[in-house]
Amino acid sequence: MNTVFTDRGCGNSSTPGGRGEAAAVDAFCGHCGESRQRINTPERINTNDDGGSSRGAQPTGGGASLKDHRRCEEFLAMEPPRYCSQCRRRLKVQVTPLGWTAECSRHGLTEG
Amino acid sequence: MTIQADPPVTSYAILEIARKQVLEDGVGLTESQLVEVLKLPDEALPAALQLAHEVRLRHCGEDVEVEGIISIKTGGCPEDCHFCSQSGLFDSPVRGVWLDIPELVKAAKETAATGATEFCIVAAVRGPDIKLMNQIKFAIDRINEAVDINIACSLGMLTQRQVDQLAEWGVHRYNHNLETARSYFSEVVTTHSYEERLETCNMVKEAGMELCCGALIGMGESLEQRAELAAQLAALEPHEVPLNFLNPRPGTPLENQEIMDGKDALRAIAAFRLAMPRTVLRYAGGRELTLGDLGTREGLMGGINAVIVGNYLTTLGRPATADLNLLVELNMPIKELQKSL
């Protein structure tokens, strides 16, 4: 079973107010950039792979790799997304005292 | 005759000493005294915070200074400050971004609308080049046309000429942190020296700008080094000390550093206040992660007398309204704007 999240922009399902491509499926985590979907390919299985973010990496075993993104979700409550949830491109993020914007060169702007 | 040694000074005794020395006489604690404060047991923490609060009220008053900060140039920094996600030397997800001036002015207006009196423009650079200095000048002029707020800058290490220019342009305060103790600095930064940081700080003071010189604690330094930092800051006599707590950032050398214990953070707040009774002591980055909502209140009742409102440079803070409502609840008035330059 694939785990999918819906989103309104390039950020993450936990980030409000996205205005990118509507009703897109979150393929990637906005915090760590890793896949949100279970992928049954051997090269994805690496229980030591934290995807560049050591916090929250959880081996799943069973021949499938699915990083546990719950910790990432917690971080996304405290910081803007850094990766586009649709294409994994790194976002151009601008934080201001009262908000933030995150822009993907392909999927447009998300703001919070 | 039996000679009895003096009884050892207990952990609590340091608070009695501080009450006389800091609260009554206005003299900050020494480095060795600060170590004692930082080693106080948990049961002494409320008393330490209470004393720090009394010191703040007596020597600084009840006002709380509110500031907003913004990054005009994010990422791609050539320096290797091990805590910073904006270094171009680390595999950080933070991309390089420049903020345009209209957006900067908009942010200054929004910040002023919260009641903030300071707006700090920050750039992730070793030091500003001509292009950045020109942008800063343009930004200062546009902000001054649009909104009444003190402008502060944080642009890395400065030359004397740049210091003079910023002062001439009306920059009210300049931020340049020591970050950590001299004895620990080389563990955290290798691309420039502690002395280079001090040099910029001293030039800023001599030029008549207010110096904002902060600390980042929880980077693996010892309690003794934390006390050393507080003492070194006290010796520098900055107008303001922003107190940051490490928020370990992905891709940085400190990404796996354990988040600082909340009680240790509160002890540090009390210690910094007792080291610097008259300095603006500002809650800065990492407090949400380290202390949470409850800690924010305890810090404000434990020596803190300034906050960064809203978000930080690359991470998000508490909602501005949460801090502003808390100040109302605590009967702490927001400091009003005084254009001093």
XYZ file of C-alpha atoms in Angstrom:
453
model
C 0.000 0.000 0.000
C 1.320 3.362 -0.886
C 1.181 6.072 1.682
C 0.182 9.304 0.077
C -0.471 12.743 1.393
C -2.372 15.480 -0.302
C -1.198 19.023 -0.398
C -2.011 22.311 -2.015
C 1.470 23.298 -2.926
C 5.146 22.552 -2.795
C 5.466 22.332 0.912
C 3.913 19.659 2.977
C 0.548 18.533 4.156
C 1.209 20.254 7.457
C 1.926 23.613 5.924
C -0.977 25.985 5.470
C -1.985 28.189 2.657
C -0.262 26.621 -0.308
C -1.107 28.126 -3.633
C 0.848 25.980 -6.037
C -0.719 23.289 -8.187
C -3.949 22.363 -6.460
C -4.728 18.919 -5.100
C -1.351 17.500 -5.962
C -0.080 14.330 -4.337
C 2.843 14.650 -1.932
C 5.492 12.394 -3.326
C 8.282 13.823 -1.198
C 8.722 15.113 2.313
C 9.084 18.879 2.472
C 11.548 18.612 5.343
C 14.013 15.904 4.319
C 13.180 15.480 0.639
C 12.832 11.717 0.957
C 10.045 9.781 -0.664
C 6.767 9.526 1.176
C 5.788 6.396 -0.688
C 6.720 2.794 -0.031
C 9.098 1.732 -2.732
C 9.840 -1.964 -3.082
C 13.114 -1.668 -4.887
C 16.237 -3.117 -3.265
C 18.295 0.011 -3.803
C 15.868 1.940 -1.605
C 16.410 -0.353 1.326
C 18.971 1.170 3.612
C 18.197 1.228 7.254
C 21.106 3.547 7.888
C 20.031 6.044 5.294
C 18.601 9.046 7.023
C 18.171 11.011 3.873
C 20.274 13.865 5.077
C 18.258 14.315 8.205
C 19.257 12.001 10.972
C 16.216 12.776 13.042
C 13.214 10.655 12.321
C 14.817 8.000 10.160
C 13.228 4.684 10.951
C 14.018 1.403 9.284
C 10.892 -0.370 8.154
C 12.204 -3.775 7.167
C 10.003 -6.221 5.313
C 11.696 -5.566 2.011
C 10.289 -2.097 1.667
C 11.667 1.310 2.487
C 9.355 3.832 4.000
C 10.864 6.517 6.084
C 8.799 7.551 9.037
C 8.127 11.233 8.462
C 6.322 11.942 11.713
C 9.405 13.685 13.088
C 9.676 15.627 9.855
C 6.094 16.753 10.346
C 7.032 18.061 13.773
C 9.905 19.992 12.267
C 7.636 21.389 9.570
C 5.584 23.002 12.302
C 8.701 24.956 13.251
C 10.258 25.657 9.886
C 9.247 26.080 6.275
C 9.615 23.237 3.786
C 12.934 22.953 1.986
C 11.959 20.477 -0.736
C 9.095 20.538 -3.212
C 6.645 17.856 -2.214
C 5.962 17.059 -5.851
C 9.382 16.961 -7.477
C 11.907 17.131 -4.612
C 13.595 20.218 -6.027
C 15.118 22.368 -3.337
C 12.915 25.375 -2.691
C 13.924 29.010 -2.597
C 12.703 29.914 0.863
C 12.318 33.395 2.283
C 11.347 33.729 5.924
C 9.996 37.046 7.174
C 9.038 37.952 10.738
C 5.397 37.140 10.101
C 5.464 34.601 7.314
C 7.404 32.651 4.720
C 7.396 31.773 1.059
C 8.855 28.716 -0.624
C 9.252 28.671 -4.374
C 9.805 25.706 -6.643
C 11.065 26.588 -10.094
C 8.563 24.130 -11.576
C 5.605 24.055 -9.191
C 5.382 27.629 -8.056
C 5.000 29.362 -4.742
C 3.764 28.153 -1.380
C 3.373 30.515 1.528
C 2.652 30.266 5.158
C 44.062 25.217 68.604
C 42.106 23.618 65.878
C 41.899 25.643 62.768
C 38.645 25.181 61.075
C 38.444 25.726 57.392
C 35.800 28.058 56.098
C 32.659 26.127 55.342
C 32.327 25.512 51.623
C 30.146 27.976 49.842
C 26.966 26.100 49.093
C 25.109 26.342 45.824
C 22.475 28.493 47.428
C 25.026 30.810 48.980
C 25.878 32.132 45.544
C 22.355 33.509 45.305
C 22.787 35.382 48.565
C 26.053 36.783 47.275
C 24.373 37.750 44.004
C 21.543 39.468 45.836
C 23.989 41.845 47.455
C 26.536 42.136 44.649
C 24.267 42.277 41.596
C 20.864 43.380 42.794
C 21.934 45.929 45.378
C 25.332 47.044 44.080
C 24.772 46.521 40.360
C 28.014 44.584 39.907
C 27.822 41.514 37.683
C 28.992 38.134 38.861
C 32.481 36.998 37.993
C 33.242 33.998 35.803
C 33.837 31.684 38.755
C 30.652 32.900 40.425
C 28.742 32.241 37.209
C 29.951 28.651 37.200
C 28.297 28.270 40.588
C 25.017 29.611 39.230
C 25.176 27.280 36.245
C 25.730 24.351 38.613
C 22.814 25.162 40.884
C 20.571 22.177 41.545
C 17.122 22.096 40.017
C 15.477 22.967 43.336
C 17.396 26.258 43.405
C 16.373 27.234 39.885
C 13.152 29.099 40.822
C 15.096 31.210 43.316
C 17.781 31.953 40.734
C 15.199 33.012 38.162
C 13.364 35.131 40.724
C 16.572 36.924 41.624
C 17.446 37.443 37.959
C 13.982 38.909 37.427
C 14.451 41.299 40.329
C 17.816 42.349 38.917
C 16.278 42.976 35.524
C 13.434 45.045 37.016
C 15.748 47.129 39.172
C 18.482 47.787 36.623
C 16.589 47.685 33.293
C 12.993 48.453 34.189
C 9.828 46.624 33.318
C 9.787 47.327 29.565
C 10.350 44.554 27.074
C 12.035 45.414 23.784
C 10.507 43.761 20.747
C 12.442 43.220 17.537
C 11.891 41.570 14.186
C 14.715 40.106 12.116
C 14.931 39.311 8.437
C 17.461 37.867 6.060
C 18.237 40.030 3.037
C 20.725 37.487 1.726
C 20.190 33.872 2.714
C 22.599 30.975 2.297
C 25.845 30.606 0.416
C 27.996 31.992 3.218
C 31.718 31.233 2.828
C 32.206 30.817 6.569
C 31.969 27.479 8.381
C 30.124 28.294 11.610
C 29.230 24.722 12.518
C 25.753 25.558 13.768
C 24.630 27.468 10.707
C 22.486 26.111 7.910
C 23.448 29.058 5.731
C 27.062 28.060 5.277
C 27.820 27.216 1.674
C 30.387 24.700 2.917
C 27.832 22.260 4.331
C 25.292 20.006 2.679
C 22.369 22.039 3.940
C 18.996 22.213 2.192
C 18.979 26.013 2.538
C 19.259 27.616 -0.909
C 20.744 30.984 -1.647
C 18.085 33.702 -1.858
C 18.150 37.495 -2.050
C 15.215 39.486 -0.755
C 14.093 42.430 -2.854
C 13.667 45.837 -1.279
C 9.866 46.142 -1.630
C 9.462 42.874 0.277
C 11.922 44.113 2.876
C 9.955 47.321 3.367
C 6.729 45.336 3.609
C 8.267 43.166 6.315
C 9.469 46.257 8.194
C 5.937 47.661 8.165
C 4.494 44.381 9.391
C 7.096 44.192 12.123
C 6.412 47.745 13.284
C 2.702 46.948 13.406
C 3.380 44.376 16.117
C 4.780 47.107 18.355
C 8.382 46.206 17.615
C 10.877 49.050 17.789
C 13.810 47.283 16.141
C 14.083 45.760 12.687
C 17.304 43.910 12.010
C 18.497 43.251 8.472
C 20.779 40.233 8.307
C 23.003 38.888 5.546
C 24.806 35.550 5.464
C 28.213 36.843 4.471
C 31.741 36.991 5.859
C 31.474 40.726 5.464
C 29.591 43.042 3.120
C 30.894 43.900 -0.347
C 30.105 47.119 -2.182
C 26.990 45.636 -3.772
C 25.556 44.628 -0.406
C 26.474 47.940 1.211
C 24.699 49.793 -1.596
C 21.638 47.604 -1.128
C 21.675 48.247 2.597
C 21.842 51.993 2.034
C 18.938 51.801 -0.396
C 16.968 49.586 1.992
C 17.547 51.912 4.951
C 16.310 54.899 2.950
C 13.204 53.066 1.734
C 12.352 51.736 5.192
C 12.819 55.149 6.780
C 10.466 56.641 4.192
C 7.820 54.039 4.915
C 7.842 53.281 8.612
C 9.053 54.540 11.968
C 11.307 51.849 13.347
C 14.922 51.588 14.451
C 17.050 49.779 11.898
C 19.709 47.325 12.964
C 22.072 45.389 10.737
C 24.003 42.145 10.925
C 26.343 41.881 7.966
C 29.322 39.992 9.336
C 32.767 41.436 9.840
C 33.200 45.076 8.910
C 36.003 47.365 7.878
C 36.350 50.706 9.634
C 34.982 52.426 6.535
C 31.902 50.216 6.544
C 31.360 50.836 10.236
C 31.502 54.563 9.609
C 29.113 54.302 6.672
C 26.526 52.341 8.613
C 26.700 54.809 11.487
C 26.331 57.694 9.059
C 23.311 56.066 7.432
C 21.564 55.923 10.785
C 21.942 52.262 11.650
C 20.860 52.182 15.253
C 22.401 48.916 16.342
C 24.812 46.424 14.840
C 24.708 42.719 15.603
C 27.839 40.640 15.653
C 27.796 37.671 18.004
C 30.670 36.132 19.873
C 28.555 32.944 19.753
C 30.680 30.935 22.164
C 33.563 31.195 24.609
C 37.001 32.074 23.328
C 38.262 28.685 24.533
C 35.605 26.855 22.489
C 35.472 29.083 19.433
C 37.857 27.047 17.272
C 35.638 23.998 17.797
C 32.778 25.868 16.181
C 34.354 28.181 13.609
C 37.614 27.756 11.700
C 37.321 30.310 8.895
C 37.756 33.334 11.101
C 38.954 34.025 14.607
C 37.444 35.167 17.843
C 39.709 38.188 17.697
C 38.292 39.190 14.310
C 34.832 39.135 15.815
C 35.967 41.253 18.735
C 37.555 43.722 16.357
C 34.262 44.399 14.578
C 32.422 44.641 17.902
C 34.852 47.222 19.218
C 34.717 49.301 16.037
C 30.927 49.347 16.213
C 30.982 50.633 19.774
C 33.585 53.263 19.014
C 31.493 54.530 16.105
C 28.582 55.183 18.432
C 26.250 52.455 17.255
C 24.696 50.220 19.860
C 26.403 46.845 19.904
C 24.271 43.741 19.862
C 26.551 40.814 20.638
C 25.056 37.465 21.351
C 25.590 33.939 22.466
C 24.624 30.560 21.129
C 24.631 27.967 23.837
C 24.107 24.217 23.746
C 26.813 23.526 21.165
C 28.687 21.092 23.392
C 30.509 23.673 25.460
C 31.083 22.965 29.134
C 29.362 24.885 31.929
C 32.708 26.526 32.617
C 32.873 27.674 29.006
C 29.301 28.947 29.220
C 30.358 31.028 32.229
C 33.458 32.123 30.337
C 31.289 33.357 27.473
C 29.000 35.300 29.809
C 32.025 36.922 31.428
C 33.580 37.749 28.062
C 30.345 39.326 26.905
C 30.096 41.291 30.132
C 33.618 42.607 29.589
C 32.645 43.769 26.112
C 29.683 45.698 27.543
C 27.284 45.337 24.631
C 23.990 47.189 24.693
C 22.185 43.956 23.933
C 22.883 40.244 24.215
C 20.639 37.957 22.179
C 20.637 34.531 23.774
C 20.269 31.699 21.279
C 19.893 28.000 21.988
C 21.183 25.550 19.437
C 18.559 24.282 17.037
C 20.539 21.503 15.319
C 20.166 22.046 11.602
C 20.234 19.282 9.001
C 23.486 19.075 7.116
C 25.544 21.079 9.585
C 28.352 19.572 11.679
C 26.169 20.058 14.767
C 23.063 18.404 13.321
C 23.327 15.497 15.774
C 24.000 17.637 18.826
C 21.472 16.876 21.512
C 18.955 19.621 22.179
C 19.873 21.495 25.304
C 18.048 20.622 28.490
C 15.393 23.218 29.319
C 16.509 23.646 32.935
C 20.090 24.215 31.806
C 18.779 26.848 29.419
C 16.922 28.584 32.243
C 20.010 28.436 34.459
C 21.927 30.076 31.622
C 19.322 32.853 31.360
C 19.620 33.564 35.069
C 23.418 33.443 34.882
C 23.630 35.817 31.920
C 21.367 38.288 33.690
C 23.453 38.061 36.835
C 26.575 38.637 34.737
C 25.091 41.660 32.962
C 22.533 43.418 35.161
C 21.989 46.394 32.825
C 22.157 44.756 29.393
C 19.190 44.097 27.149
C 18.954 40.291 27.296
C 16.949 39.030 24.364
C 15.276 35.717 23.787
C 16.474 34.660 20.357
C 16.625 31.524 18.246
C 15.984 28.018 19.518
C 13.887 28.923 22.534
C 10.781 27.258 21.126
C 12.625 23.976 20.701
C 14.561 24.120 23.952
C 12.029 25.665 26.291
C 8.602 25.493 24.687
C 5.737 27.732 25.700
C 6.233 27.306 29.424
C 9.906 28.162 29.193
C 9.142 31.361 27.343
C 7.163 32.539 30.343
C 9.785 31.405 32.829
C 12.543 33.171 30.934
C 10.604 36.415 30.802
C 10.138 36.095 34.548
C 13.796 35.155 34.951
C 15.894 37.940 33.512
C 14.924 38.231 29.847
C 13.758 41.710 28.831
C 13.584 41.528 25.044
C 12.222 39.152 22.429
C 12.537 38.492 18.745
C 8.970 38.519 17.578
C 7.744 36.004 15.036
C 10.132 34.107 12.836
C 13.889 33.849 12.682
C 16.121 33.830 9.608
C 15.469 30.319 8.346
C 13.216 28.813 11.009
C 9.864 29.779 12.451
C 9.242 31.230 15.875
C 6.161 31.364 18.029
C 3.323 33.334 16.493
C 3.886 37.016 17.196
C 0.511 37.248 18.884
C 1.445 34.500 21.341
C 4.432 36.461 22.643
C 2.589 39.787 22.606
C -0.356 38.306 24.488
C 2.029 36.804 27.002
C 3.578 40.220 27.629
C 0.110 41.627 28.290
C -0.631 38.760 30.643
C 2.618 39.338 32.517
C 1.976 43.098 32.710
C 5.181 43.806 30.837
C 4.849 46.888 28.631
C 6.515 46.910 25.236
C 9.324 49.436 25.045
C 8.339 52.437 22.983
C 10.278 53.739 20.045
C 13.054 56.173 20.821
C 15.075 57.231 17.831
C 18.440 57.703 19.436
C 20.469 58.416 16.318
